Amino acid sequence: MKIGIFDSGIGGTTIFRAIKEVLPDEEYSYLADSKNCPYGEKSEEELKKIVVKNAETLLDWGAEIIVIACNTATVRCIDYLRHKYPGIKFVGTEPAIKLATNTTAKNILVLATPGTVDSERAHQLVANNLKKDQKITLLPCPGLADTIEHTLDFDENYCHLPLNEAQQKIIQKKLGELLNPITETPDVVVLGCTHYPLIKTEIQKFFPDATLLDGADGVAHRVAEIAHL
Ligand code: DGL
């Protein structure tokens, strides 16, 4: 099975790694669309053009399943893509809000791009899953995916290298600015952009006791289900 994956850059490698763990023997192509990063600050019209171009490229490369390894592109464009390409199987990545509300957490913080936070789908996920005794905050993080994209180094296998001191400083400064409005300590932090697990250690430093969740394993299992149909 040929599996095509795309993201606005390196973020989708967090999804790719999880898929490869459950499906090690498939054939993969990965499209890192870093020239259009950040997706999270694009209009829906711009984003639709971008995702169609990416889907066309992956189909040209022989993809039988297309994985949108990006929360922003999924919540904004997956319905559009499914409608435009009815014969193609698309698997999307959504913020792990359902996973977070299924824990005992009372206070949940969701970090995501402005495009994801403003989307109807993100609000639907909250409305459908939040329990009575839970509080959830959706925090838009403008510039964070972009900063990660341009700060981290990767090796030839697309594995990101540990952050050096200068890189940690850049990420900590950006996180400090963005997390400034958060006054209550969350029990669970949802990493609602596929770039954010790449700086999990840095985010954890702000919330040492919180559990950090992302949707990578869910996506991987969905791809495996479809690949085995
Ligand atoms: N990694 C993507 C996401 O999960 C997009 C980040 C961006 O390009 O803004 O939302």
mmCIF file of C-alpha atoms and ligand atoms in Angstrom:
data_model
loop_
_atom_site.group_PDB
_atom_site.id
_atom_site.type_symbol
_atom_site.label_atom_id
_atom_site.label_comp_id
_atom_site.label_asym_id
_atom_site.label_seq_id
_atom_site.Cartn_x
_atom_site.Cartn_y
_atom_site.Cartn_z
ATOM 1 C CA MET A 1 0.000 0.000 0.000
ATOM 2 C CA LYS A 2 1.331 3.427 -0.937
ATOM 3 C CA ILE A 3 0.701 6.015 1.737
ATOM 4 C CA GLY A 4 1.164 9.713 1.028
ATOM 5 C CA ILE A 5 1.539 12.149 3.906
ATOM 6 C CA PHE A 6 1.650 15.928 3.899
ATOM 7 C CA ASP A 7 2.082 18.822 6.294
ATOM 8 C CA SER A 8 3.289 22.412 6.118
ATOM 9 C CA GLY A 9 6.756 21.084 6.896
ATOM 10 C CA ILE A 10 8.376 18.976 9.607
ATOM 11 C CA GLY A 11 5.353 18.725 11.939
ATOM 12 C CA GLY A 12 3.892 15.754 10.097
ATOM 13 C CA THR A 13 6.998 13.694 10.852
ATOM 14 C CA THR A 14 5.442 13.160 14.308
ATOM 15 C CA ILE A 15 2.501 11.470 12.566
ATOM 16 C CA PHE A 16 4.693 9.652 10.048
ATOM 17 C CA ARG A 17 6.730 8.092 12.851
ATOM 18 C CA ALA A 18 3.584 6.817 14.609
ATOM 19 C CA ILE A 19 2.188 5.331 11.366
ATOM 20 C CA LYS A 20 5.494 3.651 10.546
ATOM 21 C CA GLU A 21 5.502 2.021 13.946
ATOM 22 C CA VAL A 22 2.210 0.201 13.255
ATOM 23 C CA LEU A 23 2.770 -0.252 9.502
ATOM 24 C CA PRO A 24 6.525 -0.666 9.030
ATOM 25 C CA ASP A 25 6.395 -2.315 5.614
ATOM 26 C CA GLU A 26 4.261 0.061 3.548
ATOM 27 C CA GLU A 27 5.630 2.434 0.952
ATOM 28 C CA TYR A 28 5.623 6.077 2.047
ATOM 29 C CA SER A 29 5.970 9.470 0.455
ATOM 30 C CA TYR A 30 6.177 12.559 2.635
ATOM 31 C CA LEU A 31 5.479 16.027 1.314
ATOM 32 C CA ALA A 32 6.934 18.760 3.543
ATOM 33 C CA ASP A 33 5.298 21.881 2.172
ATOM 34 C CA SER A 34 7.527 24.232 4.158
ATOM 35 C CA LYS A 35 7.381 26.943 1.528
ATOM 36 C CA ASN A 36 3.732 27.489 2.524
ATOM 37 C CA CYS A 37 4.322 27.290 6.293
ATOM 38 C CA PRO A 38 2.457 28.445 8.375
ATOM 39 C CA TYR A 39 -0.888 26.964 7.310
ATOM 40 C CA GLY A 40 -2.377 28.154 10.583
ATOM 41 C CA GLU A 41 -2.326 31.767 9.490
ATOM 42 C CA LYS A 42 -3.727 31.294 5.951
ATOM 43 C CA SER A 43 -7.251 32.032 4.771
ATOM 44 C CA GLU A 44 -9.525 29.097 4.014
ATOM 45 C CA GLU A 45 -9.384 29.924 0.284
ATOM 46 C CA GLU A 46 -5.569 29.905 0.234
ATOM 47 C CA LEU A 47 -5.525 26.693 2.240
ATOM 48 C CA LYS A 48 -7.926 24.929 -0.132
ATOM 49 C CA LYS A 49 -5.634 25.698 -3.085
ATOM 50 C CA ILE A 50 -2.620 24.446 -1.145
ATOM 51 C CA VAL A 51 -4.216 21.156 -0.049
ATOM 52 C CA VAL A 52 -5.453 20.403 -3.578
ATOM 53 C CA LYS A 53 -1.928 20.954 -4.922
ATOM 54 C CA ASN A 54 -0.533 18.660 -2.223
ATOM 55 C CA ALA A 55 -3.141 15.969 -2.916
ATOM 56 C CA GLU A 56 -2.381 16.138 -6.656
ATOM 57 C CA THR A 57 1.349 15.787 -5.992
ATOM 58 C CA LEU A 58 0.870 12.785 -3.703
ATOM 59 C CA LEU A 59 -1.494 11.142 -6.205
ATOM 60 C CA ASP A 60 1.138 11.688 -8.932
ATOM 61 C CA TRP A 61 3.598 9.924 -6.632
ATOM 62 C CA GLY A 62 1.179 6.969 -6.475
ATOM 63 C CA ALA A 63 -0.506 7.470 -3.085
ATOM 64 C CA GLU A 64 -3.489 5.201 -2.383
ATOM 65 C CA ILE A 65 -4.192 6.742 1.020
ATOM 66 C CA ILE A 66 -3.539 10.408 1.817
ATOM 67 C CA VAL A 67 -2.783 11.350 5.398
ATOM 68 C CA ILE A 68 -3.249 14.998 6.293
ATOM 69 C CA ALA A 69 -0.613 15.164 9.010
ATOM 70 C CA CYS A 70 -1.746 18.626 9.997
ATOM 71 C CA ASN A 71 -4.542 19.678 12.339
ATOM 72 C CA THR A 72 -5.145 22.994 10.575
ATOM 73 C CA ALA A 73 -5.515 21.513 7.091
ATOM 74 C CA THR A 74 -7.720 18.724 8.493
ATOM 75 C CA VAL A 75 -10.198 20.832 10.438
ATOM 76 C CA ARG A 76 -10.402 23.381 7.640
ATOM 77 C CA CYS A 77 -10.216 21.286 4.459
ATOM 78 C CA ILE A 78 -10.771 17.528 4.888
ATOM 79 C CA ASP A 79 -14.472 17.706 3.962
ATOM 80 C CA TYR A 80 -13.586 19.752 0.891
ATOM 81 C CA LEU A 81 -10.936 17.229 -0.192
ATOM 82 C CA ARG A 82 -13.228 14.233 0.379
ATOM 83 C CA HIS A 83 -15.877 15.915 -1.723
ATOM 84 C CA LYS A 84 -13.416 16.817 -4.506
ATOM 85 C CA TYR A 85 -11.781 13.351 -4.612
ATOM 86 C CA PRO A 86 -14.575 10.900 -3.715
ATOM 87 C CA GLY A 87 -12.494 7.848 -4.684
ATOM 88 C CA ILE A 88 -9.530 8.676 -2.464
ATOM 89 C CA LYS A 89 -9.163 7.698 1.177
ATOM 90 C CA PHE A 90 -8.159 10.640 3.346
ATOM 91 C CA VAL A 91 -7.133 10.295 6.975
ATOM 92 C CA GLY A 92 -6.958 13.508 8.971
ATOM 93 C CA THR A 93 -5.365 14.675 12.206
ATOM 94 C CA GLU A 94 -7.604 16.420 14.722
ATOM 95 C CA PRO A 95 -6.671 17.979 18.065
ATOM 96 C CA ALA A 96 -6.868 15.234 20.710
ATOM 97 C CA ILE A 97 -9.755 16.944 22.518
ATOM 98 C CA LYS A 98 -11.824 13.756 22.820
ATOM 99 C CA LEU A 99 -8.837 11.897 24.269
ATOM 100 C CA ALA A 100 -8.290 14.688 26.808
ATOM 101 C CA THR A 101 -11.935 14.864 27.914
ATOM 102 C CA ASN A 102 -11.920 11.097 28.446
ATOM 103 C CA THR A 103 -9.327 11.482 31.200
ATOM 104 C CA THR A 104 -10.040 12.642 34.752
ATOM 105 C CA ALA A 105 -8.649 16.082 33.904
ATOM 106 C CA LYS A 106 -10.607 19.025 35.269
ATOM 107 C CA ASN A 107 -8.630 21.698 33.470
ATOM 108 C CA ILE A 108 -7.606 21.153 29.845
ATOM 109 C CA LEU A 109 -5.467 23.467 27.763
ATOM 110 C CA VAL A 110 -5.435 23.084 23.979
ATOM 111 C CA LEU A 111 -2.523 24.638 22.098
ATOM 112 C CA ALA A 112 -3.179 25.004 18.370
ATOM 113 C CA THR A 113 -2.741 27.331 15.410
ATOM 114 C CA PRO A 114 -5.085 30.324 15.050
ATOM 115 C CA GLY A 115 -6.669 28.540 12.052
ATOM 116 C CA THR A 116 -7.489 25.487 14.156
ATOM 117 C CA VAL A 117 -8.748 27.437 17.169
ATOM 118 C CA ASP A 118 -11.071 29.501 14.947
ATOM 119 C CA SER A 119 -12.472 26.456 13.146
ATOM 120 C CA GLU A 120 -15.998 25.165 13.514
ATOM 121 C CA ARG A 121 -14.647 21.628 13.914
ATOM 122 C CA ALA A 122 -12.552 22.484 16.988
ATOM 123 C CA HIS A 123 -15.606 24.014 18.667
ATOM 124 C CA GLN A 124 -17.691 21.013 17.674
ATOM 125 C CA LEU A 125 -15.136 18.687 19.295
ATOM 126 C CA VAL A 126 -15.401 20.696 22.513
ATOM 127 C CA ALA A 127 -19.218 20.816 22.449
ATOM 128 C CA ASN A 128 -19.480 17.071 21.752
ATOM 129 C CA ASN A 129 -17.004 15.875 24.350
ATOM 130 C CA LEU A 130 -16.528 18.262 27.271
ATOM 131 C CA LYS A 131 -17.873 16.887 30.576
ATOM 132 C CA LYS A 132 -19.819 19.023 33.052
ATOM 133 C CA ASP A 133 -17.004 19.305 35.584
ATOM 134 C CA GLN A 134 -14.305 20.082 32.991
ATOM 135 C CA LYS A 135 -12.936 23.405 31.840
ATOM 136 C CA ILE A 136 -11.196 23.790 28.490
ATOM 137 C CA THR A 137 -9.161 26.669 27.072
ATOM 138 C CA LEU A 138 -8.300 26.832 23.379
ATOM 139 C CA LEU A 139 -5.172 28.935 23.057
ATOM 140 C CA PRO A 140 -4.166 30.162 19.594
ATOM 141 C CA CYS A 141 -0.394 30.082 19.158
ATOM 142 C CA PRO A 142 0.469 32.384 16.236
ATOM 143 C CA GLY A 143 4.024 31.964 15.005
ATOM 144 C CA LEU A 144 4.825 28.858 17.063
ATOM 145 C CA ALA A 145 4.733 26.298 14.208
ATOM 146 C CA ASP A 146 6.761 28.693 12.089
ATOM 147 C CA THR A 147 9.352 29.158 14.847
ATOM 148 C CA ILE A 148 9.645 25.375 15.272
ATOM 149 C CA GLU A 149 9.920 24.906 11.495
ATOM 150 C CA HIS A 150 12.829 27.329 11.297
ATOM 151 C CA THR A 151 14.629 26.493 14.531
ATOM 152 C CA LEU A 152 14.922 22.697 14.757
ATOM 153 C CA ASP A 153 17.571 20.575 13.047
ATOM 154 C CA PHE A 154 16.960 17.145 11.540
ATOM 155 C CA ASP A 155 19.189 14.248 10.617
ATOM 156 C CA GLU A 156 19.068 12.413 7.279
ATOM 157 C CA ASN A 157 16.308 10.081 8.589
ATOM 158 C CA TYR A 158 14.051 13.017 9.390
ATOM 159 C CA CYS A 159 14.577 12.533 13.133
ATOM 160 C CA HIS A 160 14.824 15.839 14.919
ATOM 161 C CA LEU A 161 18.020 16.411 16.840
ATOM 162 C CA PRO A 162 17.992 17.432 20.513
ATOM 163 C CA LEU A 163 17.707 21.193 20.848
ATOM 164 C CA ASN A 164 20.938 22.999 21.648
ATOM 165 C CA GLU A 165 21.005 25.856 24.158
ATOM 166 C CA ALA A 166 20.388 28.597 21.582
ATOM 167 C CA GLN A 167 17.437 26.686 20.081
ATOM 168 C CA GLN A 168 15.956 26.077 23.544
ATOM 169 C CA LYS A 169 16.186 29.813 24.241
ATOM 170 C CA ILE A 170 14.311 30.716 21.034
ATOM 171 C CA ILE A 171 11.542 28.187 21.770
ATOM 172 C CA GLN A 172 11.278 29.132 25.450
ATOM 173 C CA LYS A 173 10.973 32.835 24.565
ATOM 174 C CA LYS A 174 8.188 32.163 22.071
ATOM 175 C CA LEU A 175 6.365 29.829 24.473
ATOM 176 C CA GLY A 176 6.736 32.355 27.293
ATOM 177 C CA GLU A 177 4.993 35.041 25.225
ATOM 178 C CA LEU A 178 2.189 32.725 24.119
ATOM 179 C CA LEU A 179 1.562 31.073 27.500
ATOM 180 C CA ASN A 180 1.595 34.347 29.423
ATOM 181 C CA PRO A 181 -2.248 34.584 29.580
ATOM 182 C CA ILE A 182 -2.519 31.113 31.154
ATOM 183 C CA THR A 183 -2.880 31.651 34.896
ATOM 184 C CA GLU A 184 -4.287 28.276 36.010
ATOM 185 C CA THR A 185 -2.228 25.115 35.803
ATOM 186 C CA PRO A 186 -3.796 22.595 33.399
ATOM 187 C CA ASP A 187 -3.963 18.851 34.193
ATOM 188 C CA VAL A 188 -3.798 17.996 30.498
ATOM 189 C CA VAL A 189 -2.267 19.945 27.624
ATOM 190 C CA VAL A 190 -3.400 18.976 24.119
ATOM 191 C CA LEU A 191 -0.735 19.516 21.479
ATOM 192 C CA GLY A 192 -3.176 20.472 18.722
ATOM 193 C CA CYS A 193 -0.634 21.080 15.984
ATOM 194 C CA THR A 194 1.669 18.380 14.676
ATOM 195 C CA HIS A 195 4.703 20.634 15.052
ATOM 196 C CA TYR A 196 4.255 20.904 18.834
ATOM 197 C CA PRO A 197 5.230 17.334 19.875
ATOM 198 C CA LEU A 198 8.663 18.183 18.453
ATOM 199 C CA ILE A 199 9.105 20.612 21.392
ATOM 200 C CA LYS A 200 7.271 18.513 23.993
ATOM 201 C CA THR A 201 10.186 18.752 26.441
ATOM 202 C CA GLU A 202 10.145 22.549 26.247
ATOM 203 C CA ILE A 203 6.348 22.730 26.736
ATOM 204 C CA GLN A 204 6.568 20.317 29.682
ATOM 205 C CA LYS A 205 8.948 22.738 31.429
ATOM 206 C CA PHE A 206 6.046 25.232 31.703
ATOM 207 C CA PHE A 207 3.644 22.574 33.043
ATOM 208 C CA PRO A 208 5.779 19.971 34.837
ATOM 209 C CA ASP A 209 2.793 18.113 36.336
ATOM 210 C CA ALA A 210 0.539 18.121 33.275
ATOM 211 C CA THR A 211 -0.015 15.214 30.891
ATOM 212 C CA LEU A 212 0.724 16.201 27.302
ATOM 213 C CA LEU A 213 -1.447 14.524 24.651
ATOM 214 C CA ASP A 214 -1.451 14.464 20.877
ATOM 215 C CA GLY A 215 -3.399 12.610 18.197
ATOM 216 C CA ALA A 216 -0.590 10.702 16.473
ATOM 217 C CA ASP A 217 -1.464 7.195 17.727
ATOM 218 C CA GLY A 218 -5.127 7.643 16.788
ATOM 219 C CA VAL A 219 -4.157 8.641 13.251
ATOM 220 C CA ALA A 220 -1.777 5.692 12.964
ATOM 221 C CA HIS A 221 -4.477 3.213 14.011
ATOM 222 C CA ARG A 222 -6.986 4.706 11.592
ATOM 223 C CA VAL A 223 -4.461 4.407 8.732
ATOM 224 C CA ALA A 224 -3.785 0.783 9.720
ATOM 225 C CA GLU A 225 -7.521 0.001 9.727
ATOM 226 C CA ILE A 226 -7.946 1.464 6.242
ATOM 227 C CA ALA A 227 -4.765 -0.146 4.881
ATOM 228 C CA HIS A 228 -6.027 -3.571 6.012
ATOM 229 C CA LEU A 229 -9.527 -3.230 4.493
HETATM 230 N N1 DGL B 1 1.484 21.272 11.596
HETATM 231 C C1 DGL B 1 0.271 21.907 11.239
HETATM 232 C C2 DGL B 1 -0.851 21.664 12.235
HETATM 233 O O1 DGL B 1 -0.907 20.575 12.765
HETATM 234 C C3 DGL B 1 0.332 23.299 10.680
HETATM 235 C C4 DGL B 1 1.191 24.307 11.310
HETATM 236 C C5 DGL B 1 1.242 25.544 10.450
HETATM 237 O O2 DGL B 1 1.773 25.452 9.336
HETATM 238 O O3 DGL B 1 0.709 26.575 10.886
HETATM 239 O O4 DGL B 1 -1.708 22.492 12.460
#
